[in-house]
């Protein structure tokens, strides 16, 4: 307890001086106490009560590796805004609901979301290495999702029978919260299914805790028989520090296609300048900007919403500054549609 009570900033001031821990140890040491989050960043005391209250609905979870990238004492820090519970989360925005994109209707087997042709999404776990305050699956019924291999049988059976499914997406939560061994077991269930040509992972773990990119993970993914795609989630260029860029480079260098998706968030990345800087950093790392998502209208997130027309104008400004391949597609998910809707 004494260790937890020591402000870590007084010991280590940047990720360069923090010893590299195993990713599981990093998870254990992550900040889960809203008051501790406020104090370790020296925020004004008024934030503490609001954070404690808002975290009753959706808890705080911030790895220290991410905390290191937040400026001390800066209430407006774009990385802080993504993880700090604030009073606005109690607002009931018009049109905001528990399941805005119809995920519940798309569950065709336990843990299996089948919305789009040729690809399915598996909710590999409900856990994440961070609790993003704007998360569209904040209210998802994760406790009803599969846990062991036995629970996955109906989903695997469905994938086996539907030869139109060419791609399996592991999502969650964050699929990289599973140990390499559990991940390997799940992926092995797909091995006999020859029509599945691509394996995609949607993850924020390489950004939150870059030591998650282990050798075992890389060899698991760079399987010659199945094209591996990793879609990471970075919203702001300040999320990319040296360990993150090294983790991304290791993925890229092992032949994995690495893409990035961001969510357009008020006060985080709602400017052409921030998103252009992000795109340039990504391209330099050979990570391709894939999607910029319009916020899904999930209850408790209305303060993050940016009007669609501002998003379109941001993309237009980016287009006038950057090569075409550095421009993410600005998309919105609409209930019942056959793909994400391209806005710009
Ligand atoms: C976003 C999403 C996908 C992937 O869509 P792409 O456009 O291929 O990236 C697949 N399934 C579900 C349920 C999704 O929400
Ligand atoms: S990592 Fe993704 S699923 Fe997890 S809290 Fe953040 S946005 Fe939600």
Short mmCIF file of C-alpha atoms and ligand atoms in Angstrom, two decimals:
data_model
loop_
_atom_site.label_atom_id
_atom_site.label_comp_id
_atom_site.label_asym_id
_atom_site.label_seq_id
_atom_site.Cartn_x
_atom_site.Cartn_y
_atom_site.Cartn_z
CA UNK A 1 0.00 0.00 0.00
CA UNK A 2 2.84 2.35 0.83
CA UNK A 3 4.07 2.05 -2.72
CA UNK A 4 0.69 2.91 -4.17
CA UNK A 5 0.44 5.97 -1.92
CA UNK A 6 3.73 7.36 -3.19
CA UNK A 7 3.16 9.71 -6.10
CA UNK A 8 5.04 7.88 -8.81
CA UNK A 9 5.97 11.15 -10.44
CA UNK A 10 8.37 11.84 -7.62
CA UNK A 11 10.20 8.64 -8.45
CA UNK A 12 10.01 8.45 -12.21
CA UNK A 13 9.31 11.44 -14.41
CA UNK A 14 9.06 9.83 -17.78
CA UNK A 15 8.63 6.48 -19.44
CA UNK A 16 12.35 6.53 -20.18
CA UNK A 17 13.12 6.13 -16.50
CA UNK A 18 10.33 3.70 -15.68
CA UNK A 19 11.52 0.09 -15.65
CA UNK A 20 9.87 -2.10 -18.25
CA UNK A 21 7.47 -4.47 -16.51
CA UNK A 22 5.71 -7.48 -17.88
CA UNK A 23 2.39 -6.38 -19.31
CA UNK A 24 0.51 -8.34 -16.67
CA UNK A 25 2.44 -6.56 -13.93
CA UNK A 26 1.61 -3.24 -15.61
CA UNK A 27 -2.07 -4.17 -15.53
CA UNK A 28 -1.84 -4.96 -11.84
CA UNK A 29 -0.24 -1.59 -11.15
CA UNK A 30 -2.71 0.44 -13.21
CA UNK A 31 -4.64 3.21 -11.48
CA UNK A 32 -8.20 2.23 -10.58
CA UNK A 33 -8.90 4.86 -7.95
CA UNK A 34 -10.35 8.14 -9.34
CA UNK A 35 -8.99 10.22 -6.48
CA UNK A 36 -5.54 8.75 -6.94
CA UNK A 37 -5.74 9.60 -10.64
CA UNK A 38 -6.55 13.25 -9.84
CA UNK A 39 -3.87 13.53 -7.18
CA UNK A 40 -1.10 11.91 -9.15
CA UNK A 41 -1.71 14.50 -11.87
CA UNK A 42 -2.10 17.34 -9.34
CA UNK A 43 -5.52 18.36 -10.59
CA UNK A 44 -7.55 20.94 -8.66
CA UNK A 45 -9.47 19.23 -5.78
CA UNK A 46 -12.87 19.92 -7.38
CA UNK A 47 -12.17 17.11 -9.86
CA UNK A 48 -11.90 14.47 -7.17
CA UNK A 49 -15.53 14.27 -6.12
CA UNK A 50 -16.82 14.42 -9.69
CA UNK A 51 -14.40 11.69 -10.72
CA UNK A 52 -15.41 9.49 -7.79
CA UNK A 53 -19.09 9.92 -8.60
CA UNK A 54 -18.84 9.37 -12.35
CA UNK A 55 -16.63 6.33 -11.87
CA UNK A 56 -19.40 4.53 -10.00
CA UNK A 57 -21.07 3.84 -13.35
CA UNK A 58 -17.90 2.98 -15.27
CA UNK A 59 -14.71 2.52 -13.26
CA UNK A 60 -11.35 4.18 -13.75
CA UNK A 61 -8.55 2.17 -15.32
CA UNK A 62 -5.35 3.92 -16.41
CA UNK A 63 -2.01 2.13 -16.87
CA UNK A 64 0.97 4.06 -15.54
CA UNK A 65 2.65 3.90 -18.93
CA UNK A 66 -0.21 6.04 -20.26
CA UNK A 67 -0.29 8.30 -17.19
CA UNK A 68 3.33 9.20 -17.95
CA UNK A 69 2.22 10.82 -21.20
CA UNK A 70 -0.27 13.16 -19.48
CA UNK A 71 0.93 16.63 -18.51
CA UNK A 72 0.90 17.24 -14.75
CA UNK A 73 -1.64 19.82 -13.65
CA UNK A 74 -3.18 20.29 -17.11
CA UNK A 75 -6.95 19.86 -16.86
CA UNK A 76 -7.30 20.13 -20.63
CA UNK A 77 -4.70 17.54 -21.54
CA UNK A 78 -6.13 15.57 -24.49
CA UNK A 79 -4.93 12.26 -23.06
CA UNK A 80 -6.39 13.02 -19.65
CA UNK A 81 -9.80 13.82 -21.11
CA UNK A 82 -10.00 10.30 -22.51
CA UNK A 83 -9.67 8.67 -19.09
CA UNK A 84 -10.86 11.12 -16.41
CA UNK A 85 -14.48 10.66 -15.25
CA UNK A 86 -16.23 14.04 -15.10
CA UNK A 87 -19.66 15.30 -14.03
CA UNK A 88 -20.88 15.63 -17.65
CA UNK A 89 -21.09 11.83 -17.87
CA UNK A 90 -24.35 12.06 -15.92
CA UNK A 91 -25.97 14.15 -18.68
CA UNK A 92 -28.58 12.37 -20.75
CA UNK A 93 -27.88 13.63 -24.25
CA UNK A 94 -30.77 13.61 -26.70
CA UNK A 95 -30.52 10.50 -28.87
CA UNK A 96 -27.92 8.88 -26.61
CA UNK A 97 -28.72 5.34 -25.45
CA UNK A 98 -27.33 2.14 -24.00
CA UNK A 99 -26.90 0.34 -27.33
CA UNK A 100 -26.77 3.00 -30.08
CA UNK A 101 -25.42 0.77 -32.85
CA UNK A 102 -27.65 -2.26 -32.37
CA UNK A 103 -24.98 -4.65 -31.14
CA UNK A 104 -27.50 -6.70 -29.18
CA UNK A 105 -29.46 -7.48 -32.39
CA UNK A 106 -26.31 -8.51 -34.25
CA UNK A 107 -25.32 -11.28 -31.83
CA UNK A 108 -25.87 -14.47 -33.80
CA UNK A 109 -24.13 -16.79 -31.28
CA UNK A 110 -22.61 -16.14 -27.87
CA UNK A 111 -19.77 -13.64 -28.43
CA UNK A 112 -20.30 -13.46 -32.20
CA UNK A 113 -21.38 -10.20 -33.88
CA UNK A 114 -22.28 -10.66 -37.52
CA UNK A 115 -23.28 -7.36 -39.10
CA UNK A 116 -21.32 -7.18 -42.33
CA UNK A 117 -20.81 -9.52 -45.27
CA UNK A 118 -17.62 -11.63 -45.27
CA UNK A 119 -16.46 -10.67 -41.76
CA UNK A 120 -17.53 -11.43 -38.22
CA UNK A 121 -16.46 -9.96 -34.93
CA UNK A 122 -15.75 -12.03 -31.82
CA UNK A 123 -16.04 -10.41 -28.41
CA UNK A 124 -12.92 -12.19 -27.17
CA UNK A 125 -13.12 -10.67 -23.69
CA UNK A 126 -14.83 -7.78 -21.94
CA UNK A 127 -11.66 -6.53 -20.28
CA UNK A 128 -9.56 -3.60 -21.50
CA UNK A 129 -6.20 -2.09 -20.54
CA UNK A 130 -7.84 1.32 -20.20
CA UNK A 131 -11.32 2.62 -19.63
CA UNK A 132 -11.98 5.18 -22.35
CA UNK A 133 -14.72 7.45 -21.13
CA UNK A 134 -16.29 7.68 -24.60
CA UNK A 135 -16.38 3.91 -25.12
CA UNK A 136 -19.31 2.75 -27.25
CA UNK A 137 -19.37 -0.58 -25.46
CA UNK A 138 -19.50 0.99 -21.96
CA UNK A 139 -22.82 -0.73 -21.36
CA UNK A 140 -22.24 -3.94 -23.29
CA UNK A 141 -23.39 -7.09 -21.44
CA UNK A 142 -19.90 -8.59 -21.29
CA UNK A 143 -20.82 -10.89 -18.43
CA UNK A 144 -22.96 -12.90 -20.88
CA UNK A 145 -20.06 -13.46 -23.30
CA UNK A 146 -18.04 -16.71 -23.64
CA UNK A 147 -15.22 -17.34 -21.21
CA UNK A 148 -13.70 -20.72 -21.97
CA UNK A 149 -13.18 -22.60 -25.23
CA UNK A 150 -16.31 -24.66 -24.59
CA UNK A 151 -18.43 -21.48 -24.65
CA UNK A 152 -17.00 -20.56 -28.06
CA UNK A 153 -18.23 -23.73 -29.78
CA UNK A 154 -21.48 -22.28 -31.21
CA UNK A 155 -19.63 -19.25 -32.65
CA UNK A 156 -16.88 -21.40 -34.18
CA UNK A 157 -19.52 -23.75 -35.59
CA UNK A 158 -21.29 -20.84 -37.26
CA UNK A 159 -18.07 -19.57 -38.81
CA UNK A 160 -17.33 -23.09 -40.08
CA UNK A 161 -20.72 -23.38 -41.76
CA UNK A 162 -20.75 -19.96 -43.44
CA UNK A 163 -18.18 -20.07 -46.23
CA UNK A 164 -18.83 -16.39 -47.00
CA UNK A 165 -16.90 -15.47 -43.84
CA UNK A 166 -13.36 -14.67 -44.97
CA UNK A 167 -12.24 -12.63 -42.00
CA UNK A 168 -12.53 -13.05 -38.25
CA UNK A 169 -12.04 -9.96 -36.13
CA UNK A 170 -11.07 -10.42 -32.51
CA UNK A 171 -12.43 -7.50 -30.56
CA UNK A 172 -13.90 -6.87 -27.16
CA UNK A 173 -13.08 -5.28 -24.83
CA UNK A 174 -9.51 -5.84 -25.91
CA UNK A 175 -8.58 -9.31 -27.22
CA UNK A 176 -4.94 -8.79 -26.22
CA UNK A 177 -6.05 -8.90 -22.58
CA UNK A 178 -6.07 -12.67 -23.11
CA UNK A 179 -2.74 -14.34 -22.41
CA UNK A 180 -0.77 -15.47 -25.44
CA UNK A 181 -1.71 -19.02 -24.58
CA UNK A 182 -5.46 -18.37 -24.42
CA UNK A 183 -5.25 -16.32 -27.58
CA UNK A 184 -3.38 -19.13 -29.33
CA UNK A 185 -6.07 -21.61 -28.26
CA UNK A 186 -8.85 -19.44 -29.63
CA UNK A 187 -7.00 -18.81 -32.89
CA UNK A 188 -6.26 -22.54 -33.18
CA UNK A 189 -10.02 -23.21 -33.26
CA UNK A 190 -10.11 -21.23 -36.51
CA UNK A 191 -7.18 -23.07 -38.09
CA UNK A 192 -9.20 -25.90 -39.66
CA UNK A 193 -11.60 -23.39 -41.25
CA UNK A 194 -10.02 -22.80 -44.63
CA UNK A 195 -12.38 -20.09 -45.86
CA UNK A 196 -11.16 -17.74 -43.09
CA UNK A 197 -8.29 -16.04 -44.92
CA UNK A 198 -7.63 -13.10 -42.59
CA UNK A 199 -7.36 -12.66 -38.85
CA UNK A 200 -7.86 -9.15 -37.56
CA UNK A 201 -7.23 -7.88 -34.04
CA UNK A 202 -8.80 -4.68 -32.76
CA UNK A 203 -6.67 -3.56 -29.83
CA UNK A 204 -5.53 -0.59 -27.79
CA UNK A 205 -3.04 -2.58 -25.74
CA UNK A 206 0.11 -1.77 -27.77
CA UNK A 207 -0.70 1.90 -27.10
CA UNK A 208 -1.56 1.54 -23.42
CA UNK A 209 1.08 -1.01 -22.42
CA UNK A 210 3.55 -1.45 -25.29
CA UNK A 211 5.29 -4.39 -23.58
CA UNK A 212 2.19 -6.39 -24.55
CA UNK A 213 3.79 -6.84 -27.96
CA UNK A 214 5.67 -9.96 -26.92
CA UNK A 215 7.66 -12.29 -29.17
CA UNK A 216 5.03 -14.96 -28.58
CA UNK A 217 2.29 -12.59 -29.74
CA UNK A 218 4.19 -11.70 -32.87
CA UNK A 219 4.82 -15.29 -33.82
CA UNK A 220 1.20 -16.14 -33.11
CA UNK A 221 0.00 -13.41 -35.47
CA UNK A 222 2.50 -13.69 -38.29
CA UNK A 223 1.05 -16.99 -39.37
CA UNK A 224 1.83 -17.71 -43.01
CA UNK A 225 -1.54 -19.22 -43.77
CA UNK A 226 -3.65 -16.36 -42.63
CA UNK A 227 -3.09 -12.69 -43.37
CA UNK A 228 -2.75 -10.86 -40.03
CA UNK A 229 -4.17 -7.38 -39.57
CA UNK A 230 -3.84 -5.38 -36.36
CA UNK A 231 -6.01 -2.30 -35.96
CA UNK A 232 -4.75 -0.13 -33.11
CA UNK A 233 -6.60 2.81 -31.59
CA UNK A 234 -4.77 6.12 -31.21
CA UNK A 235 -6.65 9.41 -30.95
CA UNK A 236 -3.87 11.94 -30.39
CA UNK A 237 -0.20 12.11 -31.45
CA UNK A 238 0.91 12.54 -27.82
CA UNK A 239 -0.15 8.92 -27.24
CA UNK A 240 2.81 7.81 -29.35
CA UNK A 241 5.92 7.85 -27.17
CA UNK A 242 9.14 5.94 -27.77
CA UNK A 243 8.01 2.56 -26.35
CA UNK A 244 4.75 2.76 -28.34
CA UNK A 245 6.56 3.56 -31.57
CA UNK A 246 8.93 0.66 -30.95
CA UNK A 247 6.03 -1.72 -30.31
CA UNK A 248 4.30 -0.59 -33.51
CA UNK A 249 7.51 -0.99 -35.49
CA UNK A 250 7.94 -4.53 -34.25
CA UNK A 251 4.46 -5.40 -35.47
CA UNK A 252 5.06 -3.76 -38.85
CA UNK A 253 8.48 -5.35 -39.30
CA UNK A 254 7.09 -8.80 -38.70
CA UNK A 255 4.88 -8.38 -41.77
CA UNK A 256 1.60 -7.58 -40.04
CA UNK A 257 -0.62 -4.98 -41.69
CA UNK A 258 -1.06 -2.33 -39.00
CA UNK A 259 -3.89 0.20 -39.28
CA UNK A 260 -5.12 2.88 -36.90
CA UNK A 261 -8.60 3.95 -35.97
CA UNK A 262 -9.47 7.08 -34.01
CA UNK A 263 -12.67 8.45 -32.58
CA UNK A 264 -13.42 12.12 -33.23
CA UNK A 265 -13.59 13.60 -29.72
CA UNK A 266 -14.34 17.12 -28.57
CA UNK A 267 -11.40 18.62 -26.72
CA UNK A 268 -9.13 15.73 -27.73
CA UNK A 269 -8.59 15.70 -31.48
CA UNK A 270 -11.25 17.91 -33.06
CA UNK A 271 -8.85 19.91 -35.20
CA UNK A 272 -7.18 19.42 -38.57
CA UNK A 273 -3.86 20.26 -36.98
CA UNK A 274 -3.96 17.53 -34.33
CA UNK A 275 -5.27 14.89 -36.71
CA UNK A 276 -2.75 15.85 -39.42
CA UNK A 277 0.09 15.53 -36.92
CA UNK A 278 -1.29 12.15 -35.89
CA UNK A 279 -1.53 10.96 -39.50
CA UNK A 280 2.03 12.04 -40.25
CA UNK A 281 3.38 10.27 -37.16
CA UNK A 282 1.47 7.12 -38.13
CA UNK A 283 2.70 7.12 -41.72
CA UNK A 284 6.28 7.62 -40.54
CA UNK A 285 5.80 4.46 -38.48
CA UNK A 286 4.24 2.69 -41.50
CA UNK A 287 0.90 2.47 -39.70
CA UNK A 288 -1.91 3.42 -42.07
CA UNK A 289 -4.69 5.75 -40.93
CA UNK A 290 -7.84 3.68 -41.43
CA UNK A 291 -10.95 5.13 -39.81
CA UNK A 292 -11.91 8.30 -38.01
CA UNK A 293 -15.16 7.39 -36.26
CA UNK A 294 -17.99 9.75 -35.57
CA UNK A 295 -18.82 9.14 -31.90
CA UNK A 296 -21.47 6.49 -31.30
CA UNK A 297 -24.24 7.96 -29.20
CA UNK A 298 -23.66 5.95 -26.06
CA UNK A 299 -25.23 7.16 -22.85
CA UNK A 300 -22.78 9.24 -20.80
CA UNK A 301 -20.62 10.38 -23.72
CA UNK A 302 -22.53 13.34 -25.17
CA UNK A 303 -19.91 15.87 -24.04
CA UNK A 304 -17.46 14.25 -26.46
CA UNK A 305 -19.64 14.69 -29.54
CA UNK A 306 -18.40 16.81 -32.45
CA UNK A 307 -20.96 17.80 -35.11
CA UNK A 308 -20.59 15.72 -38.31
CA UNK A 309 -20.11 18.82 -40.45
CA UNK A 310 -17.07 19.83 -38.40
CA UNK A 311 -15.63 16.36 -38.89
CA UNK A 312 -16.16 16.65 -42.65
CA UNK A 313 -14.47 20.03 -42.69
CA UNK A 314 -11.51 18.67 -40.70
CA UNK A 315 -11.06 15.89 -43.27
CA UNK A 316 -11.24 18.43 -46.12
CA UNK A 317 -8.54 20.54 -44.49
CA UNK A 318 -6.40 17.44 -43.99
CA UNK A 319 -6.83 16.54 -47.65
CA UNK A 320 -5.39 19.89 -48.67
CA UNK A 321 -2.29 19.27 -46.56
CA UNK A 322 -1.49 15.58 -46.75
CA UNK A 323 -1.06 12.80 -49.31
CA UNK A 324 -4.21 10.81 -49.93
CA UNK A 325 -2.92 7.73 -48.13
CA UNK A 326 -2.58 9.72 -44.90
CA UNK A 327 -6.30 10.58 -44.76
CA UNK A 328 -8.48 8.25 -42.67
CA UNK A 329 -12.02 7.58 -43.85
CA UNK A 330 -14.46 9.49 -41.67
CA UNK A 331 -17.18 6.95 -40.86
CA UNK A 332 -20.28 6.48 -38.80
CA UNK A 333 -21.93 3.28 -37.73
CA UNK A 334 -25.65 3.20 -38.40
CA UNK A 335 -27.93 0.56 -36.98
CA UNK A 336 -28.97 -2.05 -39.53
CA UNK A 337 -26.66 -0.85 -42.35
CA UNK A 338 -24.48 -3.28 -44.32
CA UNK A 339 -21.25 -1.37 -43.71
CA UNK A 340 -20.01 1.65 -41.84
CA UNK A 341 -21.26 4.81 -43.54
CA UNK A 342 -18.55 6.96 -45.12
CA UNK A 343 -19.08 10.65 -44.27
CA UNK A 344 -15.91 12.00 -45.88
C1 LIG B 1 -16.77 -2.17 -37.58
C2 LIG B 1 -17.21 -3.57 -37.57
C3 LIG B 1 -16.62 -4.51 -38.42
C4 LIG B 1 -15.48 -4.17 -39.34
O1 LIG B 1 -15.85 -3.32 -40.37
P1 LIG B 1 -14.75 -2.88 -41.45
O2 LIG B 1 -15.42 -1.82 -42.22
O3 LIG B 1 -14.39 -4.09 -42.22
O4 LIG B 1 -13.57 -2.38 -40.66
C5 LIG B 1 -17.10 -5.79 -38.41
N1 LIG B 1 -18.11 -6.17 -37.61
C6 LIG B 1 -18.71 -5.29 -36.77
C7 LIG B 1 -19.82 -5.77 -35.92
C8 LIG B 1 -18.26 -3.97 -36.72
O5 LIG B 1 -18.83 -3.12 -35.85
S1 LIG B 2 -10.05 0.18 -25.44
FE1 LIG B 2 -11.81 0.21 -26.87
S2 LIG B 2 -13.31 -1.20 -25.96
FE2 LIG B 2 -11.81 -0.71 -24.35
S3 LIG B 2 -12.66 1.04 -23.23
FE3 LIG B 2 -11.35 1.89 -24.84
S4 LIG B 2 -12.73 2.25 -26.60
FE4 LIG B 2 -13.77 0.84 -25.17
#
